[in-house]
Short mmCIF file of C-alpha atoms in Angstrom, two decimals:
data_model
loop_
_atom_site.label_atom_id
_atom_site.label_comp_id
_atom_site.label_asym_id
_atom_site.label_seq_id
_atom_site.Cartn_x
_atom_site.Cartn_y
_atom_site.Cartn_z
CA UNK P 1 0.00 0.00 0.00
CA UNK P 2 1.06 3.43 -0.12
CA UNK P 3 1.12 5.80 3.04
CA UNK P 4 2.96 9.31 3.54
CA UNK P 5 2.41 10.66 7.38
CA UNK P 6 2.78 13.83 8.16
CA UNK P 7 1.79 15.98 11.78
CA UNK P 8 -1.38 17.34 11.38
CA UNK P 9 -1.17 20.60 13.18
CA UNK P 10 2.20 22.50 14.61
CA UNK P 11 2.66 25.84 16.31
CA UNK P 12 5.58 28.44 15.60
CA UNK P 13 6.58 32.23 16.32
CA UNK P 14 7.21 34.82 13.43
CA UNK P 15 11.20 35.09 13.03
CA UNK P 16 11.76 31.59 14.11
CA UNK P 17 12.22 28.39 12.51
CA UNK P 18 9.94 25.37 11.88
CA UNK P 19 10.75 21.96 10.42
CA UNK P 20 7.76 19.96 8.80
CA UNK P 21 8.56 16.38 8.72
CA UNK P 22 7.14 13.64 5.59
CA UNK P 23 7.46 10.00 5.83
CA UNK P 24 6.50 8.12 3.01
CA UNK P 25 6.28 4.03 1.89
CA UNK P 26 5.62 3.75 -1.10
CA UNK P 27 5.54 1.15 -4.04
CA UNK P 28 8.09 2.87 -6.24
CA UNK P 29 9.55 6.48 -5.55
CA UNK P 30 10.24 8.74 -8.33
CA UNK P 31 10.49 12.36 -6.48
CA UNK P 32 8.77 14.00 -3.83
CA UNK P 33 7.14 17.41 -3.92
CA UNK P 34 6.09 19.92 -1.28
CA UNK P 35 2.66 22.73 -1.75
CA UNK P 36 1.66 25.48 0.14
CA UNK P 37 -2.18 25.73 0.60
CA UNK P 38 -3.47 28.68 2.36
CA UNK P 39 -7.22 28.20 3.74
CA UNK P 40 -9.39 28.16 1.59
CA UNK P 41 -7.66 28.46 -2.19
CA UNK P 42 -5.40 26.12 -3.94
CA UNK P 43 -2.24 24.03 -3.66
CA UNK P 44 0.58 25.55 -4.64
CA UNK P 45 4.14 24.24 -5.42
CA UNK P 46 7.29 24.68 -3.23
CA UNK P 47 10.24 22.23 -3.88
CA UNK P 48 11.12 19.27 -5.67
CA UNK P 49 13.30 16.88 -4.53
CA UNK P 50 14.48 13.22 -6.05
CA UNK P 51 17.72 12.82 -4.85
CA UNK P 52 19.28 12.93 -1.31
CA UNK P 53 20.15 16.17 -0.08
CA UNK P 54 18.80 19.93 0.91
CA UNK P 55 17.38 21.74 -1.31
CA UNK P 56 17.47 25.46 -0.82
CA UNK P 57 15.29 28.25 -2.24
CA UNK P 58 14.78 31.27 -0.23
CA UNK P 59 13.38 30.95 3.16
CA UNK P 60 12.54 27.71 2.37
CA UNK P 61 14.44 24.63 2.17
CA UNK P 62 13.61 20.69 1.53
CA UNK P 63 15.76 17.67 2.29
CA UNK P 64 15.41 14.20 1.32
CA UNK P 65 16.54 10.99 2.51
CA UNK P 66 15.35 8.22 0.43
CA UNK P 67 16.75 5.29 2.09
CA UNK P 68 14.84 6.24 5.34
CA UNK P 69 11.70 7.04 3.29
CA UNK P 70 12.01 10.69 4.92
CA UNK P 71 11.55 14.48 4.25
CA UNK P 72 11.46 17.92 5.72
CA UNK P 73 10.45 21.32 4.47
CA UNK P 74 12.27 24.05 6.88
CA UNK P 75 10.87 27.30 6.98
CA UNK P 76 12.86 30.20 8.09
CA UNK P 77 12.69 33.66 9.04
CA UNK P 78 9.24 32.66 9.25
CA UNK P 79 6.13 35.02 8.60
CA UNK P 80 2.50 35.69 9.30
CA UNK P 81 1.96 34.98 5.85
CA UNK P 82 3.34 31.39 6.10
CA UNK P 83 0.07 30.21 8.15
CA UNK P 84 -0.86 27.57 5.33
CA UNK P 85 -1.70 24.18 4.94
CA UNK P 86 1.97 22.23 3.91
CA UNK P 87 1.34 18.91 1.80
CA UNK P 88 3.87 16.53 0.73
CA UNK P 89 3.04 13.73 -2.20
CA UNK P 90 5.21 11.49 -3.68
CA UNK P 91 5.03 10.93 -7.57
CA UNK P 92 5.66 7.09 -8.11
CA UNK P 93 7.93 5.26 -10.56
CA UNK P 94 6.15 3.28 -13.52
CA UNK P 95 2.60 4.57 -12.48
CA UNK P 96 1.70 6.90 -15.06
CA UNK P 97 3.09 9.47 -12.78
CA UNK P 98 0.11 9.60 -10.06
CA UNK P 99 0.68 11.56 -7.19
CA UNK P 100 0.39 10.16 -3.50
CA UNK P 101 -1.02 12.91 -1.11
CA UNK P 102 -0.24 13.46 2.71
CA UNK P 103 -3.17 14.83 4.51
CA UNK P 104 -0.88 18.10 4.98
CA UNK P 105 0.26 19.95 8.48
CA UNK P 106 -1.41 22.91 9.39
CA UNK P 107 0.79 25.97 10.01
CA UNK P 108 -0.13 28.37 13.08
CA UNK P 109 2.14 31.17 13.08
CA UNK P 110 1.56 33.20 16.58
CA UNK P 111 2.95 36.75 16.62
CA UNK W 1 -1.28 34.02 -18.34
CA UNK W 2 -0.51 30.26 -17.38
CA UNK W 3 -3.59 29.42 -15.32
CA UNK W 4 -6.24 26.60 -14.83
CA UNK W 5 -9.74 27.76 -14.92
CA UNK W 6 -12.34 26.42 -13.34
CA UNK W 7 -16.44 26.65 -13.42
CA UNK W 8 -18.43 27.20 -11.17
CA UNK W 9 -16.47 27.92 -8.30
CA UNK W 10 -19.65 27.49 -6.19
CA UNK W 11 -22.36 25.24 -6.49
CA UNK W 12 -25.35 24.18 -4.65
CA UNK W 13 -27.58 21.23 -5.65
CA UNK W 14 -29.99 18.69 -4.96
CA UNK W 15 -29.52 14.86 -4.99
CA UNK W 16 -29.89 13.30 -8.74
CA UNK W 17 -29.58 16.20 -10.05
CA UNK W 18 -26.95 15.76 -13.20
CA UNK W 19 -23.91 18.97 -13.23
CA UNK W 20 -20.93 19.38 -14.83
CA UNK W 21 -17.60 21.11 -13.46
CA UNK W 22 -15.41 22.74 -16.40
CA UNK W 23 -11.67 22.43 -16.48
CA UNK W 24 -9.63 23.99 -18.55
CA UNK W 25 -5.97 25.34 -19.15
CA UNK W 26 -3.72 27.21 -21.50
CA UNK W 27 0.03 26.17 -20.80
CA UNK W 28 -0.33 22.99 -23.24
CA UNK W 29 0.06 19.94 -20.50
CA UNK W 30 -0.62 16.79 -21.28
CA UNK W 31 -1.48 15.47 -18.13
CA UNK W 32 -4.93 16.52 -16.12
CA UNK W 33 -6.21 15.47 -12.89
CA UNK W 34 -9.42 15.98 -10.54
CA UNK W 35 -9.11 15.94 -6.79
CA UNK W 36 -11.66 16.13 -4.17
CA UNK W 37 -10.31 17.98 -0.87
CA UNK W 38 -12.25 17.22 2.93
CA UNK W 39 -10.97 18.13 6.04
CA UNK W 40 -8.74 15.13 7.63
CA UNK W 41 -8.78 13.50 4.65
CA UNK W 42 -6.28 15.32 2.39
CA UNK W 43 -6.23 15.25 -1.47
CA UNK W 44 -7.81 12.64 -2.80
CA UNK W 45 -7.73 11.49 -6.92
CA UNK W 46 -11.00 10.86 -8.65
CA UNK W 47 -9.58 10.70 -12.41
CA UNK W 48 -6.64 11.39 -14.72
CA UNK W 49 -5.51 11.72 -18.05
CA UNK W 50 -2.34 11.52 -19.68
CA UNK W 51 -3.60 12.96 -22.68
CA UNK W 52 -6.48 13.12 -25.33
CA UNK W 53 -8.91 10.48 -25.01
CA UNK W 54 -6.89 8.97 -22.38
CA UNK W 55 -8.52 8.77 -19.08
CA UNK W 56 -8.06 6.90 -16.13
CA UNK W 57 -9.34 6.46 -12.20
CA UNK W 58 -7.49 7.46 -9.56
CA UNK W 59 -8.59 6.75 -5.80
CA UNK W 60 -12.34 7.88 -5.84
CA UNK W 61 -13.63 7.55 -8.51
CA UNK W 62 -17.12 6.44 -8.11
CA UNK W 63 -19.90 8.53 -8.61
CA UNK W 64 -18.16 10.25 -11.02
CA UNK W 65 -17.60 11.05 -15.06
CA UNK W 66 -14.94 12.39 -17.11
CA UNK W 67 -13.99 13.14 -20.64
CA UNK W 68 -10.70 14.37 -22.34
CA UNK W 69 -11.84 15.71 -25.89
CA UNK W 70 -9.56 18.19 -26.12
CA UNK W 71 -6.06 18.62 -25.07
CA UNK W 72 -7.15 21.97 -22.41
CA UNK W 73 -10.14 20.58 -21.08
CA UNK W 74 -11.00 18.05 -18.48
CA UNK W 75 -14.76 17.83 -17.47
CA UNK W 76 -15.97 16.43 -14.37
CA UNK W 77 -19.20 14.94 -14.41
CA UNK W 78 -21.42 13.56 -11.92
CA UNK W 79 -24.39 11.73 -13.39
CA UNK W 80 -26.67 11.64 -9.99
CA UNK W 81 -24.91 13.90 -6.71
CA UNK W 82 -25.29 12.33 -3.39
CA UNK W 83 -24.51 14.23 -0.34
CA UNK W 84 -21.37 12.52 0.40
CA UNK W 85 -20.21 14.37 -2.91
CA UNK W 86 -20.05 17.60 -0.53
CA UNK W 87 -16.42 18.36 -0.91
CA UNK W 88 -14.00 20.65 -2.81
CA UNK W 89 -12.85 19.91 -6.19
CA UNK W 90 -9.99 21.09 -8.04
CA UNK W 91 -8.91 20.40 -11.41
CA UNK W 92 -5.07 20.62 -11.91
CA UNK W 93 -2.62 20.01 -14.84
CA UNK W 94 0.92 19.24 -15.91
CA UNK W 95 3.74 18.32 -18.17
CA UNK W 96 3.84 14.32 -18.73
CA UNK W 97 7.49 13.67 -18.08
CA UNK W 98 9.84 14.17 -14.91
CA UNK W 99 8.07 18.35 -14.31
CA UNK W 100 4.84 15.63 -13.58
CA UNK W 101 4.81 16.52 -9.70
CA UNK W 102 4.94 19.71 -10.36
CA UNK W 103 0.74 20.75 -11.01
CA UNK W 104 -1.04 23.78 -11.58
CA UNK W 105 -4.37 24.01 -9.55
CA UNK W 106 -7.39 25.97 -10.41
CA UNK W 107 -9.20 27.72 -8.05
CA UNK W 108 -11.31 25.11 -6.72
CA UNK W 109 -15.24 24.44 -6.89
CA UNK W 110 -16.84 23.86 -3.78
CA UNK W 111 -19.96 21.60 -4.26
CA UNK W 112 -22.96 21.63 -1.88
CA UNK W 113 -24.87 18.31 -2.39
CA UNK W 114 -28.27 18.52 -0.42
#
């Protein structure tokens, strides 16, 4: 079967920094992707990673470990405007490139 | 502009009664997917398509339709709404090759099933 866990809800202050975690086992791995998805609109795309390693872009960063089945998104310098919804999905080898879905983490930035 | 459009991004109907939810984009993908969203549950697939006339179901599809006529646009159909239909919908798209992961979402239709 396939199954990606993620935390449903965490808690962080403006200016600090958060790490959203992403296990995944999966039947095949081809790449795994991180969205943003504020309340209420749609998904939008973050990072991309299919090889081991951090991933840096900004504020944000991803890192993937494939052999543990493992990845975070770290958010830094974080903002009020970083309260979102955070989904990881894994896109699977040989599958007519379907994406798997975590249920996301909920972002509460406090002030 | 690159976007996905969607149509209607509101809807409220009554059980059995047939609608259809337009999809459609501009940037040329070949691959084009529905989702349903509900709280706790995450994004969930009802249908894909690779490319024209090329359809195919993902995790949920029962209950519903789709067609791939043309290379922008994706219809969702549902033939007879039930309540557990309730949900948001979005319609995204993408290249067909390794840039796959990386979708464009429309808006979103919320559907009201009473």
């Amino acid at each position: 079967g396939q199954n990606i866990d993620q935390p449903t809800e965490m808690t962080a202050t403006e200016g600090a920094i958060v790490q959203i975690n992403c296990t995944y086992q999966t039947s095949g791995f081809n790449g795994l992707f991180w969205y943003q998805q504020h309340a209420g609109e749609a998904p939008t795309f973050l990072s991309y990673n299919v090889l081991d390693g951090l991933e840096e872009k900004g504020r944000f960063s991803s890192f993937l470990s494939r052999s543990k089945g493992y990845s975070y998104l770290l958010l830094k310098e974080l903002q009020m405007k970083d309260s979102a919804s955070y989904l990881c999905a894994v896109i699977l080898r040989d599958s007519n490139y379907q994406l798997i879905w975590g249920a996301g983490t909920k972002l509460i930035i406090k002030p | 502009e690159a976007q996905v459009t969607q149509n209607p991004r509101y809807l409220i109907t009554v059980t059995g009664k047939k609608l259809t939810v337009t999809c459609s984009q501009n940037m040329n993908h070949e691959y084009m997917s529905w989702y349903r969203q509900d709280p706790g549950l995450g994004l969930r697939q009802i249908y894909y398509s690779m490319n024209v006339e090329v359809t195919d179901k993902g995790d949920v599809p029962e209950g519903y339709k789709v067609s791939r006529k043309e290379k922008r646009n994706f219809p969702l159909i549902l033939e007879s709404p039930s309540p557990n239909q309730t949900s948001l919908y979005f319609c995204a798209s993408s290249y067909r090759d390794s840039r796959a992961g990386e979708q464009y979402f429309g808006p979103g239709t919320r559907l009201t099933v009473t």
